[in-house]
Short mmCIF file of C-alpha atoms and ligand atoms in Angstrom, two decimals:
data_model
loop_
_atom_site.label_atom_id
_atom_site.label_comp_id
_atom_site.label_asym_id
_atom_site.label_seq_id
_atom_site.Cartn_x
_atom_site.Cartn_y
_atom_site.Cartn_z
CA MET A 1 -7.48 -8.38 -16.24
CA THR A 2 -5.52 -7.54 -13.12
CA LYS A 3 -5.02 -3.89 -12.11
CA TYR A 4 -1.99 -4.85 -10.04
CA ASN A 5 1.26 -3.19 -10.87
CA LYS A 6 4.44 -4.80 -9.56
CA GLU A 7 5.70 -1.56 -8.04
CA PHE A 8 2.62 -1.05 -5.87
CA PHE A 9 4.07 -2.46 -2.64
CA GLN A 10 7.69 -1.52 -3.37
CA ASN A 11 9.39 1.25 -1.46
CA LYS A 12 6.27 2.38 0.40
CA ILE A 13 5.57 3.81 3.84
CA ILE A 14 2.24 2.48 4.96
CA LEU A 15 -0.34 3.21 7.66
CA ALA A 16 -0.96 -0.14 9.39
CA PRO A 17 -4.52 -1.33 10.06
CA MET A 18 -5.87 -0.17 13.43
CA VAL A 19 -9.35 -0.96 14.68
CA ARG A 20 -11.44 2.19 15.36
CA MET A 21 -8.45 4.43 14.56
CA ASN A 22 -8.32 3.99 10.80
CA THR A 23 -11.59 5.60 9.78
CA LEU A 24 -11.67 7.99 6.79
CA PRO A 25 -10.51 11.22 8.55
CA PHE A 26 -7.44 9.55 10.08
CA ARG A 27 -6.54 7.77 6.83
CA LEU A 28 -6.74 11.00 4.82
CA LEU A 29 -4.62 12.79 7.41
CA ALA A 30 -1.94 10.09 7.11
CA LEU A 31 -2.03 10.54 3.29
CA ASP A 32 -1.72 14.32 3.73
CA TYR A 33 1.38 13.77 5.83
CA GLY A 34 2.98 11.48 3.27
CA ALA A 35 1.86 7.91 3.87
CA ASP A 36 1.91 6.12 0.48
CA ILE A 37 -0.68 3.46 1.28
CA VAL A 38 -3.25 3.30 4.10
CA TYR A 39 -4.93 0.18 5.48
CA SER A 40 -8.51 0.15 6.74
CA GLU A 41 -9.28 -1.19 10.17
CA GLU A 42 -10.21 -4.87 10.14
CA ILE A 43 -13.80 -5.38 8.98
CA ILE A 44 -15.40 -8.75 9.58
CA ASP A 45 -16.64 -10.36 6.34
CA HIS A 46 -20.16 -10.97 7.73
CA LYS A 47 -20.72 -7.24 7.91
CA LEU A 48 -20.12 -6.64 4.21
CA LEU A 49 -22.51 -9.40 3.27
CA LYS A 50 -25.48 -7.65 4.80
CA ASN A 51 -27.67 -5.98 2.19
CA MET A 52 -25.55 -3.06 0.95
CA LEU A 53 -26.43 0.30 -0.56
CA ASP A 54 -24.73 1.01 -3.86
CA THR A 55 -22.53 3.89 -2.63
CA ILE A 56 -19.07 4.19 -1.18
CA ASP A 57 -20.69 4.24 2.23
CA TYR A 58 -21.15 0.64 3.27
CA ILE A 59 -24.08 0.50 5.62
CA ASP A 60 -25.48 -2.23 7.82
CA THR A 61 -29.09 -2.12 6.69
CA SER A 62 -30.29 -3.98 9.78
CA ASP A 63 -29.53 -1.02 12.04
CA GLY A 64 -28.44 1.84 9.75
CA SER A 65 -24.91 1.97 11.16
CA LEU A 66 -21.93 2.78 8.96
CA ILE A 67 -19.56 -0.14 8.35
CA PHE A 68 -17.00 1.48 6.08
CA ARG A 69 -16.71 4.89 4.44
CA THR A 70 -14.27 5.71 1.69
CA CYS A 71 -13.83 8.45 -0.95
CA SER A 72 -12.26 8.88 -4.38
CA ARG A 73 -9.13 10.58 -2.97
CA GLU A 74 -7.91 7.32 -1.42
CA LYS A 75 -9.27 4.88 -4.02
CA ASN A 76 -5.83 3.96 -5.37
CA LYS A 77 -4.21 3.91 -1.92
CA ILE A 78 -6.57 2.14 0.43
CA ILE A 79 -6.09 -1.52 1.32
CA PHE A 80 -9.22 -2.99 2.83
CA GLN A 81 -8.46 -5.48 5.59
CA ILE A 82 -10.86 -8.40 6.08
CA GLY A 83 -11.13 -10.54 9.19
CA THR A 84 -12.33 -13.96 8.15
CA SER A 85 -12.43 -17.65 8.95
CA ASP A 86 -14.26 -18.77 5.82
CA ALA A 87 -12.90 -18.71 2.28
CA GLU A 88 -16.22 -18.49 0.46
CA ARG A 89 -17.54 -15.70 2.66
CA ALA A 90 -14.24 -13.80 2.41
CA ALA A 91 -14.31 -14.01 -1.40
CA GLN A 92 -17.89 -12.77 -1.48
CA ALA A 93 -17.05 -9.86 0.84
CA ALA A 94 -13.94 -9.01 -1.20
CA SER A 95 -15.92 -8.93 -4.44
CA ILE A 96 -18.42 -6.49 -2.92
CA ILE A 97 -15.70 -4.01 -1.99
CA GLU A 98 -13.06 -4.49 -4.73
CA ASN A 99 -14.15 -1.67 -7.04
CA ASP A 100 -13.77 0.93 -4.30
CA VAL A 101 -10.32 -0.05 -3.01
CA ALA A 102 -6.75 -0.59 -4.21
CA GLY A 103 -6.34 -4.00 -2.61
CA ILE A 104 -7.64 -6.54 -0.12
CA ASP A 105 -5.70 -7.72 2.94
CA VAL A 106 -6.51 -10.74 5.06
CA ASN A 107 -5.77 -10.38 8.77
CA MET A 108 -3.70 -13.42 9.80
CA GLY A 109 -2.08 -11.92 12.87
CA CYS A 110 -4.68 -10.65 15.31
CA PRO A 111 -4.12 -12.42 18.66
CA LYS A 112 -7.34 -11.18 20.33
CA HIS A 113 -9.63 -13.83 21.81
CA PHE A 114 -12.57 -12.65 19.67
CA SER A 115 -10.59 -13.29 16.45
CA VAL A 116 -8.74 -16.45 17.38
CA SER A 117 -11.73 -18.21 18.98
CA GLY A 118 -13.69 -17.51 15.79
CA GLY A 119 -10.95 -19.05 13.62
CA MET A 120 -9.86 -15.63 12.31
CA GLY A 121 -6.66 -13.56 12.64
CA ALA A 122 -3.74 -15.46 14.16
CA ALA A 123 -5.76 -18.71 14.15
CA LEU A 124 -4.96 -18.85 10.41
CA LEU A 125 -1.22 -19.02 11.15
CA SER A 126 -1.72 -22.53 12.52
CA ASN A 127 -4.11 -23.57 9.75
CA ILE A 128 -2.12 -23.11 6.58
CA SER A 129 -4.61 -25.02 4.41
CA LYS A 130 -7.46 -22.74 5.48
CA ALA A 131 -5.29 -19.65 5.04
CA SER A 132 -4.35 -20.88 1.54
CA ASN A 133 -7.94 -21.58 0.62
CA ILE A 134 -8.97 -18.08 1.71
CA ILE A 135 -6.30 -16.45 -0.46
CA GLN A 136 -7.09 -18.71 -3.44
CA GLN A 137 -10.82 -18.10 -3.30
CA ILE A 138 -10.40 -14.33 -3.00
CA ARG A 139 -7.83 -14.48 -5.81
CA ASN A 140 -10.32 -16.32 -8.05
CA LYS A 141 -13.02 -13.77 -7.40
CA VAL A 142 -11.30 -10.36 -7.50
CA ASN A 143 -8.83 -8.49 -9.71
CA VAL A 144 -7.20 -6.18 -7.18
CA PRO A 145 -3.99 -7.24 -5.37
CA ILE A 146 -4.35 -9.39 -2.28
CA THR A 147 -2.03 -9.23 0.72
CA CYS A 148 -1.95 -10.89 4.09
CA LYS A 149 -0.68 -9.54 7.40
CA ILE A 150 0.97 -12.05 9.70
CA ARG A 151 2.97 -12.33 12.91
CA ILE A 152 6.16 -14.37 13.02
CA LEU A 153 5.84 -17.99 14.17
CA GLU A 154 7.93 -19.52 16.99
CA ASN A 155 10.21 -21.11 14.41
CA ASP A 156 11.83 -18.97 11.68
CA GLN A 157 11.74 -21.72 9.06
CA GLU A 158 8.01 -22.20 9.67
CA THR A 159 7.43 -18.47 9.13
CA ILE A 160 9.39 -18.59 5.87
CA ASN A 161 7.42 -21.64 4.79
CA PHE A 162 4.11 -19.93 5.62
CA CYS A 163 5.13 -16.88 3.55
CA LYS A 164 6.25 -19.05 0.62
CA VAL A 165 2.91 -20.87 0.58
CA MET A 166 1.00 -17.56 0.69
CA LYS A 167 3.12 -16.35 -2.22
CA GLU A 168 2.32 -19.51 -4.21
CA ASN A 169 -1.36 -18.86 -3.54
CA GLY A 170 -1.06 -15.45 -5.16
CA VAL A 171 -0.51 -12.72 -2.55
CA SER A 172 1.15 -9.60 -3.93
CA ALA A 173 2.85 -8.69 -0.63
CA ILE A 174 3.03 -9.87 2.97
CA ALA A 175 3.11 -7.56 5.97
CA VAL A 176 5.15 -9.17 8.75
CA HIS A 177 4.84 -8.06 12.39
CA GLY A 178 8.05 -9.19 14.08
CA ARG A 179 6.42 -10.57 17.24
CA THR A 180 4.86 -13.96 17.91
CA VAL A 181 1.20 -14.36 18.82
CA LYS A 182 2.11 -14.69 22.50
CA GLU A 183 4.28 -11.56 22.56
CA ARG A 184 2.96 -8.18 23.63
CA PRO A 185 3.73 -4.73 22.14
CA TYR A 186 6.47 -4.02 24.74
CA HIS A 187 8.46 -7.09 23.61
CA ARG A 188 11.34 -6.50 21.25
CA ASN A 189 10.39 -6.62 17.56
CA ARG A 190 12.48 -9.24 15.72
CA ASN A 191 13.83 -7.07 12.92
CA SER A 192 16.45 -9.64 11.95
CA VAL A 193 13.77 -12.33 11.47
CA ILE A 194 11.87 -9.98 9.16
CA ALA A 195 15.14 -9.25 7.30
CA ASN A 196 15.73 -12.96 6.82
CA ILE A 197 12.20 -13.45 5.44
CA ALA A 198 12.68 -10.50 3.07
CA LYS A 199 15.92 -12.06 1.83
CA THR A 200 14.42 -15.53 1.34
CA VAL A 201 10.86 -15.04 0.10
CA THR A 202 10.43 -13.58 -3.37
CA VAL A 203 7.40 -11.41 -2.71
CA PRO A 204 7.49 -7.85 -1.29
CA ILE A 205 7.65 -8.05 2.50
CA ILE A 206 6.28 -5.08 4.43
CA ALA A 207 8.03 -4.71 7.79
CA ASN A 208 5.83 -3.97 10.81
CA GLY A 209 6.17 -3.83 14.57
CA GLY A 210 8.80 -1.10 14.84
CA SER A 211 6.82 1.67 16.52
CA ASN A 212 8.63 1.36 19.88
CA THR A 213 11.69 2.76 18.12
CA ILE A 214 9.96 5.16 15.71
CA GLU A 215 9.53 8.80 16.72
CA THR A 216 10.64 10.53 13.52
CA TYR A 217 10.78 10.06 9.74
CA GLU A 218 14.48 9.18 10.05
CA ASP A 219 13.52 6.35 12.44
CA ILE A 220 11.16 5.00 9.75
CA ILE A 221 14.03 4.89 7.28
CA LYS A 222 16.24 3.15 9.87
CA PHE A 223 13.54 0.52 10.50
CA LYS A 224 13.33 -0.04 6.73
CA ALA A 225 17.10 -0.57 6.56
CA ASP A 226 17.22 -2.79 9.68
CA THR A 227 14.53 -5.08 8.27
CA ASN A 228 15.90 -5.08 4.73
CA CYS A 229 12.36 -4.48 3.43
CA SER A 230 11.40 -2.13 0.64
CA SER A 231 8.24 -1.12 2.48
CA VAL A 232 7.33 -0.54 6.11
CA MET A 233 4.05 -0.17 7.93
CA LEU A 234 3.38 1.88 11.08
CA ALA A 235 0.58 1.60 13.59
CA ARG A 236 1.34 3.07 17.05
CA SER A 237 3.75 5.79 15.97
CA ALA A 238 1.14 6.99 13.46
CA GLN A 239 -1.54 6.72 16.11
CA ASN A 240 0.50 8.96 18.44
CA ASN A 241 1.06 11.58 15.75
CA PRO A 242 0.25 10.80 12.08
CA SER A 243 2.51 13.62 10.90
CA VAL A 244 5.39 11.18 11.55
CA PHE A 245 4.93 10.33 7.84
CA ARG A 246 6.16 13.83 6.90
CA LYS A 247 9.66 13.89 5.41
CA SER A 248 10.00 17.48 6.64
CA GLY A 249 9.35 16.57 10.27
CA LYS A 250 6.52 16.08 12.73
CA LEU A 251 3.99 18.85 13.40
CA PRO A 252 2.79 19.92 16.85
CA LEU A 253 -0.05 17.67 18.03
CA ASP A 254 -2.49 20.57 18.42
CA GLU A 255 -2.09 21.40 14.73
CA VAL A 256 -2.53 17.73 13.77
CA ILE A 257 -5.70 17.41 15.86
CA LYS A 258 -7.10 20.55 14.26
CA SER A 259 -6.54 19.06 10.79
CA PHE A 260 -8.07 15.77 11.94
CA LEU A 261 -11.14 17.63 13.22
CA LYS A 262 -11.58 19.43 9.88
CA TYR A 263 -11.84 16.03 8.17
CA ALA A 264 -14.11 14.71 10.91
CA ILE A 265 -16.45 17.68 10.32
CA HIS A 266 -16.25 17.42 6.55
CA PHE A 267 -17.04 13.70 6.52
CA ASP A 268 -19.57 13.84 9.36
CA ASN A 269 -17.50 11.27 11.26
CA CYS A 270 -19.45 9.82 14.18
CA PHE A 271 -18.74 11.46 17.52
CA PRO A 272 -17.60 8.37 19.50
CA ASN A 273 -15.00 7.57 16.85
CA THR A 274 -13.78 11.17 16.59
CA LYS A 275 -13.37 11.32 20.37
CA TYR A 276 -11.60 7.94 20.44
CA CYS A 277 -9.07 8.98 17.76
CA ILE A 278 -8.25 12.28 19.48
CA GLN A 279 -7.95 10.53 22.85
CA SER A 280 -5.51 8.06 21.26
CA MET A 281 -3.39 10.95 19.99
CA LEU A 282 -3.55 12.95 23.23
CA LYS A 283 -2.51 10.09 25.56
CA GLU A 284 -1.07 11.65 28.77
CA LEU A 285 -2.01 15.14 27.53
CA GLN A 286 -5.53 14.20 28.63
CA ASN A 287 -4.38 15.27 32.11
CA THR A 288 -3.79 18.89 31.04
CA PRO A 289 -6.58 21.46 31.60
CA LYS A 290 -7.53 21.36 27.88
CA GLY A 291 -7.32 17.55 27.93
CA LYS A 292 -9.72 17.40 30.87
CA LEU A 293 -12.23 19.68 29.10
CA PHE A 294 -11.88 17.44 26.06
CA LEU A 295 -12.65 14.34 28.14
CA GLU A 296 -15.86 15.97 29.37
CA SER A 297 -17.07 16.75 25.83
CA GLN A 298 -20.40 15.22 24.86
CA ASN A 299 -20.51 16.06 21.16
CA LEU A 300 -18.42 17.19 18.19
CA GLU A 301 -19.45 20.82 18.62
CA GLU A 302 -17.89 20.94 22.11
CA ILE A 303 -14.64 19.41 20.82
CA CYS A 304 -14.56 21.87 17.90
CA ASP A 305 -14.93 24.79 20.31
CA LEU A 306 -11.83 23.60 22.19
CA TRP A 307 -9.76 23.76 18.99
CA ASN A 308 -11.40 27.01 17.76
CA LEU A 309 -13.25 25.30 14.93
CA GLY A 310 -16.77 26.30 15.97
CA GLU A 311 -17.31 28.32 12.80
CA ILE A 312 -16.47 25.45 10.44
CA TYR A 313 -18.66 23.13 12.52
CA HIS A 314 -21.67 25.47 12.20
CA GLN A 315 -21.12 26.00 8.47
CA LYS A 316 -21.31 22.24 7.91
CA GLU A 317 -24.30 21.88 10.21
CA ASN A 318 -26.14 24.56 8.21
CA GLU A 319 -25.18 22.89 4.94
CA PHE A 320 -26.77 19.66 6.18
CA LYS A 321 -29.89 21.49 7.44
CA SER A 322 -30.39 23.26 4.11
CA LYS A 323 -30.53 19.83 2.44
CA GLY A 324 -32.97 18.50 5.05
CA LEU A 325 -30.28 16.19 6.50
CA HIS A 326 -29.16 15.59 10.08
CA PHE A 327 -25.52 16.41 10.88
CA GLN A 328 -23.78 14.18 13.46
CA CYS A 329 -26.51 11.57 13.46
CA ASP A 330 -24.71 8.21 13.82
CA ILE A 331 -27.56 6.15 12.45
CA LEU A 332 -27.90 6.95 8.79
CA PHE A 333 -31.58 6.14 8.21
C1 FNR B 401 -3.72 -2.64 15.87
N1 FNR B 401 -3.27 -3.70 15.07
C2 FNR B 401 -4.12 -4.25 14.12
N2 FNR B 401 -3.64 -5.18 13.23
C3 FNR B 401 -4.44 -5.67 12.24
O1 FNR B 401 -3.96 -6.48 11.43
N3 FNR B 401 -5.74 -5.27 12.15
C4 FNR B 401 -6.29 -4.35 12.99
O2 FNR B 401 -7.47 -3.97 12.84
C5 FNR B 401 -5.47 -3.84 14.06
N4 FNR B 401 -5.95 -2.93 14.98
C6 FNR B 401 -5.08 -2.26 15.84
C7 FNR B 401 -5.54 -1.19 16.62
C8 FNR B 401 -4.63 -0.45 17.38
C9 FNR B 401 -5.14 0.74 18.17
C10 FNR B 401 -3.26 -0.81 17.42
C11 FNR B 401 -2.27 -0.04 18.25
C12 FNR B 401 -2.82 -1.90 16.69
C13 FNR B 401 -1.84 -4.09 15.07
C14 FNR B 401 -1.03 -3.13 14.19
O3 FNR B 401 -1.48 -3.09 12.84
C15 FNR B 401 0.46 -3.51 14.19
O4 FNR B 401 0.62 -4.80 13.67
C16 FNR B 401 1.09 -3.48 15.58
O5 FNR B 401 0.65 -2.36 16.35
C17 FNR B 401 2.63 -3.43 15.49
O6 FNR B 401 3.05 -2.33 14.71
P1 FNR B 401 3.62 -0.96 15.35
O7 FNR B 401 2.55 -0.43 16.30
O8 FNR B 401 4.86 -1.33 16.13
O9 FNR B 401 3.87 -0.06 14.19
#
């Protein structure tokens, strides 16, 4: 029996998948600020197929590293994005994760050499039979909704055709980034092409690619109207300041980083990822005196001191110690 409800992808504001950025603390922060659905970063199917522990921490048992961490709070809101080039492997990976997530997305838009040369991401846009087979096999194996995230093709009719075929194969929604594989983030996003797809294809289309013009909540609503989509998905504007999802307006970045750090402490997020996410939010503010001290930090404790969170850090560290566990140890066993 399918858990999918038709409204799930309708009228939603969504955090787009972002490698390294979209770990649990950042996803929860986006939910706090009003995102309706959050995507995971892309996780390659191989990784999930390695001997897993039966928890909501998915661990690579060959080296003890954490592959994916989730929690009950986001269970009905997290879409897990898979990078794949093989239908059988993708279906197996999807079935491992399905009970802990609200849906599975297949990345069909990543233009990076690593993805495309391995037959994943945007390589699937030019191999419609493989893309179809991947969706069908996942569909046959899992009960949660399946989506795909694509870029537009050179030819509008081809993009519409691709979306129609994905719909026939059973996707519940399609996220469309309005740039072609060759185009870079500074190129104009083709909002009118997305609008045309939304008008023509009878599956919810999630508009993406609008961050160059999105600074505020009102800009999100404008992007939604310009693309004629019921849902929109943000990557870079959320990366800059995830409180952009707040209807009542953005919060100062210092406050946002403090909230992010509280989650990072609470969930024992690994230091390199915590530093990467804060660096991505700080951008040019890394050149300020505080930014420079931040760049020199070697561990979470030093970062917490900069945002006056030393006390919370030490409380958590003591909690771990009292249970005989190591806090801030990236390798889990
Ligand atoms: C991305 N993007 C991306 N897309 C995807 O399908 N899977 C992924 O893992 C990633 N990773 C990623 C990391 C970072 C840091 C950025 C900035 C982007 C692409 C992203 O989801 C989105 O399609 C584009 O950024 C365009 O949307 P915006 O930024 O204009 O909202």
